[in-house]
Short mmCIF file of C-alpha atoms in Angstrom, two decimals:
data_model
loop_
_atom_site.label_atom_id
_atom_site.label_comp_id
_atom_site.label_asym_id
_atom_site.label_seq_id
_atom_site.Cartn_x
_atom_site.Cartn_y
_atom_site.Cartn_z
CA UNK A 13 165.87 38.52 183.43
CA UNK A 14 162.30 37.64 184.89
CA UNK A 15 161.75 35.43 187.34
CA UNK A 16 160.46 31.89 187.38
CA UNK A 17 158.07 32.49 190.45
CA UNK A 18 156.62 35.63 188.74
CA UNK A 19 155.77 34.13 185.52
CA UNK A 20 154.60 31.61 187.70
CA UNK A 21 152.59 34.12 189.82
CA UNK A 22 150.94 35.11 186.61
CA UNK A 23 150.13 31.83 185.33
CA UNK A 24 148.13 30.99 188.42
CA UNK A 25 146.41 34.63 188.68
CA UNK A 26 145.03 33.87 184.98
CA UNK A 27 144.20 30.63 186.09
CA UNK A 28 142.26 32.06 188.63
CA UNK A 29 140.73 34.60 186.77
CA UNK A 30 139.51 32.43 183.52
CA UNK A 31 137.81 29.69 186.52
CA UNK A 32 135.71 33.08 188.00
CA UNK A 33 134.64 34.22 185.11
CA UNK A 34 133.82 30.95 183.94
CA UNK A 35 130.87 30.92 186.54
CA UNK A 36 129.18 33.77 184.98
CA UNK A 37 126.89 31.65 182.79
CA UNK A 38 125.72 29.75 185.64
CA UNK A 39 124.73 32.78 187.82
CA UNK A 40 123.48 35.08 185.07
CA UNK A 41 121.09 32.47 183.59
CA UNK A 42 118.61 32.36 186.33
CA UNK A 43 118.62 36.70 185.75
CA UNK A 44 117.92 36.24 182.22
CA UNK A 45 115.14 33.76 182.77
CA UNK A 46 113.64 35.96 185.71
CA UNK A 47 113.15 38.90 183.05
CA UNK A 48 116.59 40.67 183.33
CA UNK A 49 118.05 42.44 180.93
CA UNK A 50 121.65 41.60 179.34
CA UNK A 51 122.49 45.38 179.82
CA UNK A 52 120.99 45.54 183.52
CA UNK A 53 122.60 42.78 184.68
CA UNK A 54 126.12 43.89 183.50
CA UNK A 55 125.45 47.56 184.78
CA UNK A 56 124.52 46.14 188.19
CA UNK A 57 127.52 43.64 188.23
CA UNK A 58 129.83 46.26 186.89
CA UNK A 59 128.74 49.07 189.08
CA UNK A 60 129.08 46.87 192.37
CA UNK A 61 132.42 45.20 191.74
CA UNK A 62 133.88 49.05 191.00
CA UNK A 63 131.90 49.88 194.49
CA UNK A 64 133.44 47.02 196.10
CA UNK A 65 137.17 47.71 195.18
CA UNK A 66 137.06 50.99 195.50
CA UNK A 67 138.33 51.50 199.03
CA UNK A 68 141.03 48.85 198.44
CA UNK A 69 141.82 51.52 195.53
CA UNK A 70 141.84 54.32 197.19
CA UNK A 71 144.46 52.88 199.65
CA UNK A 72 146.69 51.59 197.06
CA UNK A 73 147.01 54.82 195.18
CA UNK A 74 147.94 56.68 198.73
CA UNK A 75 146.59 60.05 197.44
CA UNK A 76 148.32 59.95 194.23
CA UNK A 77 144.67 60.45 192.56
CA UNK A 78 146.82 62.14 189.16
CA UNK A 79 147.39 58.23 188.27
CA UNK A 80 144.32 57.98 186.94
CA UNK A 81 144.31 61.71 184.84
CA UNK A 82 147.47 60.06 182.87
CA UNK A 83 146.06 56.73 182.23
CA UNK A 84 142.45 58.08 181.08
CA UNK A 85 142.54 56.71 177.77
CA UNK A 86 143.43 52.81 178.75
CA UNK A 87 140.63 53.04 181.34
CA UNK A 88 138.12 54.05 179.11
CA UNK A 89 139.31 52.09 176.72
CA UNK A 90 139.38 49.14 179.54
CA UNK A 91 135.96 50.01 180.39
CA UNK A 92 133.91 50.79 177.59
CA UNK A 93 135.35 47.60 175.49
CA UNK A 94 136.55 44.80 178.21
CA UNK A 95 134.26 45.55 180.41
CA UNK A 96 131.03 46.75 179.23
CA UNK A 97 131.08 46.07 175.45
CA UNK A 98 132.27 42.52 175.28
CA UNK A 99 129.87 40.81 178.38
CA UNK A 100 126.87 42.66 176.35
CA UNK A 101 127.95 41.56 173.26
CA UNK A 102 127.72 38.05 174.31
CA UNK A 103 124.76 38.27 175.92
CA UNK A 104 122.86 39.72 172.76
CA UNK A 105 124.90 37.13 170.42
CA UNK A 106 123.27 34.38 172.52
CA UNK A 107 120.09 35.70 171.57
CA UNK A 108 120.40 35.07 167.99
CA UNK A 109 122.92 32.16 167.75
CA UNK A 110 124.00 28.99 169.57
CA UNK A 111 126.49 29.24 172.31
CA UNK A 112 128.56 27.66 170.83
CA UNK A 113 129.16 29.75 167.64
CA UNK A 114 128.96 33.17 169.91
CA UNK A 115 131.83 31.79 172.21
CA UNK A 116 133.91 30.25 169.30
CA UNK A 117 133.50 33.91 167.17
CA UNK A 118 134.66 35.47 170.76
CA UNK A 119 137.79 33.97 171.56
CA UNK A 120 138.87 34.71 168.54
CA UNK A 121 140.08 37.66 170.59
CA UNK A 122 142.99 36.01 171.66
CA UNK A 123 144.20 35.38 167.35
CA UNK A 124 143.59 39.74 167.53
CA UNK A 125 145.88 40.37 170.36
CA UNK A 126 148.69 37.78 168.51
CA UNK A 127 148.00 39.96 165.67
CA UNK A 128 148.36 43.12 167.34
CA UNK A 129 151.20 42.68 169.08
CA UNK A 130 152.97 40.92 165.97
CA UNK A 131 151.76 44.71 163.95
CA UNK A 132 152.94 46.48 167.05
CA UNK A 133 156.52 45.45 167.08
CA UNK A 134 156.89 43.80 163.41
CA UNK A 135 158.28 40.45 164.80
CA UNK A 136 156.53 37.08 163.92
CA UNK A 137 155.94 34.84 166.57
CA UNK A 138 158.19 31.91 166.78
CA UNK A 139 156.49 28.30 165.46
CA UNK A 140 156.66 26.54 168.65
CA UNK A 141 153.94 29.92 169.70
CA UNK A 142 152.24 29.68 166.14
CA UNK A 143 151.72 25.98 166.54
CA UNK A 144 150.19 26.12 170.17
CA UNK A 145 147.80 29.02 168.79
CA UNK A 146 146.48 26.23 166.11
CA UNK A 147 146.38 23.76 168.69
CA UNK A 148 144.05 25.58 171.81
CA UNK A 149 141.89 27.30 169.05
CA UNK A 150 141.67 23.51 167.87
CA UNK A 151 140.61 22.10 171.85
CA UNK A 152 138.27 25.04 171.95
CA UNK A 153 136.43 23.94 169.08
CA UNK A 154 136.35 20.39 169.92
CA UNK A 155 135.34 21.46 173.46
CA UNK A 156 132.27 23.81 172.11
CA UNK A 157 131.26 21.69 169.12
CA UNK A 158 129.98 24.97 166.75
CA UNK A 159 127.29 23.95 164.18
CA UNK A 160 127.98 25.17 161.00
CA UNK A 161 127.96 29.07 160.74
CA UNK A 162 127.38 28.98 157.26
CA UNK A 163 123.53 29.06 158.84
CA UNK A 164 124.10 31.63 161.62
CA UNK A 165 122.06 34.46 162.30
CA UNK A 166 124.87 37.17 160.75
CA UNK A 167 123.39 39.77 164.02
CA UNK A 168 124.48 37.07 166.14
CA UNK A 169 127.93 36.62 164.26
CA UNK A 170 128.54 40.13 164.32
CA UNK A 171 127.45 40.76 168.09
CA UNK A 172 129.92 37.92 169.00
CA UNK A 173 133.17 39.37 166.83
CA UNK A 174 132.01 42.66 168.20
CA UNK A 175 132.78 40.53 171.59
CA UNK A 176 135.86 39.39 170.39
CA UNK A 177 137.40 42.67 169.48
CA UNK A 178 136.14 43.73 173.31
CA UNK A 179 138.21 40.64 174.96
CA UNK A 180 140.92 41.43 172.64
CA UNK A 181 141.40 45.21 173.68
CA UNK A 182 140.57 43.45 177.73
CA UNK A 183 144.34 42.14 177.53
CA UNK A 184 145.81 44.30 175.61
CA UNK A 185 145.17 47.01 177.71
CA UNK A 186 145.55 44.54 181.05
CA UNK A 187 149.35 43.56 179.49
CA UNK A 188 150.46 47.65 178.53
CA UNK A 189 148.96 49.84 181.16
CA UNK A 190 152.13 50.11 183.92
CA UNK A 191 152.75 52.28 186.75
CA UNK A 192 149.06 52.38 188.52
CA UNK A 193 148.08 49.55 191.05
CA UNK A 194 145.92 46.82 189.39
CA UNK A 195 143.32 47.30 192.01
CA UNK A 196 142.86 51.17 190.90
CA UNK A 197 142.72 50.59 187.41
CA UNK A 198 140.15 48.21 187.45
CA UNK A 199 137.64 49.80 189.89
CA UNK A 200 138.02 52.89 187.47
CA UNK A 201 137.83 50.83 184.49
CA UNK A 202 134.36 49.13 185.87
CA UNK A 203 132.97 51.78 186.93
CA UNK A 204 133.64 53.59 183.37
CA UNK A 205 132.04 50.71 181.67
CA UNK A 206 128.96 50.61 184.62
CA UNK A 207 128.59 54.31 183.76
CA UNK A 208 128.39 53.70 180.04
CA UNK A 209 125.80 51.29 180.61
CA UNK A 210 123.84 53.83 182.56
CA UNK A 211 123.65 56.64 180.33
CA UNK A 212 123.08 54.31 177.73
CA UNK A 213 120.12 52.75 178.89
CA UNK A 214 118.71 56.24 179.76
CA UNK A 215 118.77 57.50 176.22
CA UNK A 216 117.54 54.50 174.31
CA UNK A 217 120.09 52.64 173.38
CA UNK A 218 120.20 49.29 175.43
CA UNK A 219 117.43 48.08 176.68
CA UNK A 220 117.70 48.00 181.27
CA UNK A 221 115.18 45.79 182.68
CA UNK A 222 115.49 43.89 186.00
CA UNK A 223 113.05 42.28 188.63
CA UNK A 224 112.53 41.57 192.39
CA UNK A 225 111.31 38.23 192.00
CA UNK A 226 112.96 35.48 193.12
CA UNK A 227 115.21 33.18 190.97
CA UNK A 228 115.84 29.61 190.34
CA UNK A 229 118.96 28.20 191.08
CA UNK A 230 120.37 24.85 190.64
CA UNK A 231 116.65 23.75 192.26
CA UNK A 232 115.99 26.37 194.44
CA UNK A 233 114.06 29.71 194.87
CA UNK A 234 116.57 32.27 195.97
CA UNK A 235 116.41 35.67 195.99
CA UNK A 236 117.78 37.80 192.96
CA UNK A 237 120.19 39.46 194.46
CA UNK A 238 122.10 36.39 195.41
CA UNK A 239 123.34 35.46 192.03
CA UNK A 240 124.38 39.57 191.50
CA UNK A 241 126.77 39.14 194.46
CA UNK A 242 128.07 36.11 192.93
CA UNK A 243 128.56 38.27 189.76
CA UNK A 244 129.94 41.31 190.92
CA UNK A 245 132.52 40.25 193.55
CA UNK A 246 133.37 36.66 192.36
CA UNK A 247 132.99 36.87 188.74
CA UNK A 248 133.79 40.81 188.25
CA UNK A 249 136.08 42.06 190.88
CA UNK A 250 138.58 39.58 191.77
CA UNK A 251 138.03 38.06 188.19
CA UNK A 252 138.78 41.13 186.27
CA UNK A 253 141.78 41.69 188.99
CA UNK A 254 143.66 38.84 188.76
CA UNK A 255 142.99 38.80 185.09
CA UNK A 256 145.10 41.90 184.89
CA UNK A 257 147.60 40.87 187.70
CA UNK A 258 148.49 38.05 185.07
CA UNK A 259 148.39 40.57 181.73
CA UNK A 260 151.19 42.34 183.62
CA UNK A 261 153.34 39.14 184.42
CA UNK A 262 152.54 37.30 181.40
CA UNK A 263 151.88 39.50 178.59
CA UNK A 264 149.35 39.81 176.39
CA UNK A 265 149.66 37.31 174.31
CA UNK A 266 150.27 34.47 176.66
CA UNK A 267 147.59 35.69 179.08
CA UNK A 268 144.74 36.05 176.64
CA UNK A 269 145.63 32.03 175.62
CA UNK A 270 145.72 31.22 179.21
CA UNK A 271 142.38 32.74 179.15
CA UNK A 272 141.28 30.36 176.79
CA UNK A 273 141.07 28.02 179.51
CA UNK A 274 137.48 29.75 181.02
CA UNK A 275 135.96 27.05 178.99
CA UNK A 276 137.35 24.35 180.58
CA UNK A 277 136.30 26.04 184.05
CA UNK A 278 132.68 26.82 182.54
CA UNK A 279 132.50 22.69 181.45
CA UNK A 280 134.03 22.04 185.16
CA UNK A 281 130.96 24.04 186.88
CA UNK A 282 128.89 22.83 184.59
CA UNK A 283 129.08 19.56 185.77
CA UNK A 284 129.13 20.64 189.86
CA UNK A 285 127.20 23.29 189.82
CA UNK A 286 124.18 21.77 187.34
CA UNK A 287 124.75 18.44 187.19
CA UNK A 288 125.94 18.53 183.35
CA UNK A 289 128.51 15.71 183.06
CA UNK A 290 131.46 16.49 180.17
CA UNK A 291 131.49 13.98 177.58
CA UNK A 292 134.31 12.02 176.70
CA UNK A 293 134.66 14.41 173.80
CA UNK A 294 134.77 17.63 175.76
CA UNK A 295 137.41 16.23 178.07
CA UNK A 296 139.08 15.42 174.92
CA UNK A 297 138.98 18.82 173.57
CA UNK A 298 140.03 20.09 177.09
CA UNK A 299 143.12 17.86 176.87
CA UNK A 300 143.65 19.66 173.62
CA UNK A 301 143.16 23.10 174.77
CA UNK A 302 145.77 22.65 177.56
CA UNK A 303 148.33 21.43 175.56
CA UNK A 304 147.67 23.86 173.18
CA UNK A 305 148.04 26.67 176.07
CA UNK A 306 151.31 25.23 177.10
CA UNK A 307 152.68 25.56 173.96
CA UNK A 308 151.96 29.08 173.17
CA UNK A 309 153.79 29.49 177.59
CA UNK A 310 156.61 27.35 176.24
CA UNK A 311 156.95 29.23 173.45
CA UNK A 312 156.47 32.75 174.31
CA UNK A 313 159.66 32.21 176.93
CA UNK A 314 161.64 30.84 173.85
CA UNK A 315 161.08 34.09 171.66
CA UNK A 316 161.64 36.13 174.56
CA UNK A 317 164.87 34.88 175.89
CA UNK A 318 165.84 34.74 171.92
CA UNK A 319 164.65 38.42 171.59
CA UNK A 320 166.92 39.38 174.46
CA UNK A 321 169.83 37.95 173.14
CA UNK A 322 169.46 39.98 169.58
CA UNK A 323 169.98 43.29 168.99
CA UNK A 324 166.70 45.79 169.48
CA UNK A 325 165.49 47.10 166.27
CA UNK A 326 164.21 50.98 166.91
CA UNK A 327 160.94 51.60 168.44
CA UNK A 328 160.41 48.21 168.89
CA UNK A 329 158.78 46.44 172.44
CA UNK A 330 159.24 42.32 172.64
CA UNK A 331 155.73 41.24 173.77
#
């Protein structure tokens, strides 16, 4: 039977992670507007967070390099979608929609994983989970206030469900990849997607730009590689970590809802970081979301301690 203080464990590790990540937007901004490429600036933050965790790797795989031969396929999977694919997505939705649709059309990751893991092992998730999906999507939405698509650019729609699918396959992968520390994994995974990036850029296909000049930040002239660091350790390595740290504990379904949560965080440094109170509205919607997250926590236990009781159909996995 799991234990209380590991599901807990994983509930504050994907706390953790979605409030990192969420400060992406504030320190990739002032790249973007300094003549930075969405491409470069993911290569860069990629390639240094896999450079960064790399020695904490190599000591937690203790020679046992063959780890990483078996579990090829969910780290390039890991890297070329949830790492490299769905941050450059985004960043060329943006470009041709609001940020509010693009981040709406991307979180509909977390409906793909419910589906894929309902597919996977042909077992419906229970209402209490069903209703708690309805509800966070529901906060998210009030949260990000989408205009109506029915005007969208349809480049920037599909960019940000070709997003979507990337988050979706982040913690799917995250939740089924055992037996290889988390630390390893990700470093390889990064430095897969980083690599990507690379050879991408040199043949044509995404454009890699990036500058020396100095960037403004909440004010201030600072120099560009400031917000990079910021990127690559904080929002990249021990976001992408403890991201997968609470895949592991929580599961895929629960984690990628827990995720959902990033948007609170990215309101929350919004306001500290640039001065952008929350309306009464967004709280609202945040209010929502949580409840809506607690829900789908609440209810994921109740299908799993149900599924345990029951008899194990053949070739099937509880999620």
């Amino acid at each position: 039977m799991e234990r209380p203080g590991v599901r807990a464990a994983g509930l504050a590790a994907g706390l953790a992670s979605a409030a990192m990540f969420a400060t992406s937007g504030a320190f990739a901004r002032p790249l973007m507007e300094a003549g930075w490429s969405p491409a470069a600036a993911v290569l860069v933050r990629l390639g240094l967070a896999s450079l960064v965790l790399w020695p904490l790797a190599a000591k937690s795989l203790a020679g046992q390099w063959g780890m990483l031969r078996t579990k090829w396929r969910p780290i390039l999977a890991y890297g070329l979608l949830g790492g490299a694919a769905v941050q450059v997505a985004y960043f060329n939705a943006i470009t041709f929609i609001e940020v509010g649709i693009a981040l709406m059309l991307e979180y509909l990751g977390v409906v793909l994983v419910v589906l894929w893991v309902w597919a996977r092992t042909r077992r419906r998730p229970g209402p209490m989970t069903l209703t708690g999906m309805v509800v966070a999507v529901a906060g998210l939405a009030v949260i990000l206030n989408p205009a109506d698509l029915a005007g969208a650019d349809l480049r920037g729609v599909a960019w940000a469900l070709f997003a979507a699918t990337g988050m979706a396959t982040y913690f799917i992968v995250s939740a089924e990849t055992a037996d290889i520390p988390p630390i390893a994994f990700v470093a390889a995974g990064l430095g897969v997607g980083a690599l990507a990036l690379l050879v991408s850029g040199m043949v044509g296909l995404v454009p890699l730009r990036a500058t020396t000049h100095d960037v403004v930040m909440f004010g201030t002239p600072l120099p560009w590689w400031v917000p990079l660091l910021e990127l690559a350790i904080v929002a990249a390595a021990l976001a992408y970590v403890s991201g997968f740290v609470a895949a592991r504990q929580l599961g895929s379904t629960v984690a990628s809802f827990v995720g959902l949560t990033e948007v609170v965080f990215a309101v929350a440094w919004a306001w500290l970081l640039l001065g952008e109170l929350p309306g009464a509205v967004q709280l609202l919607g945040g209010a929502v979301l949580i409840t809506g997250v607690a829900a789908v926590q609440a209810g994921n236990l109740r299908d799993t301690t149900r599924l345990r009781r029951a008899p194990e159909p053949a070739g099937a996995e509880v999620p």
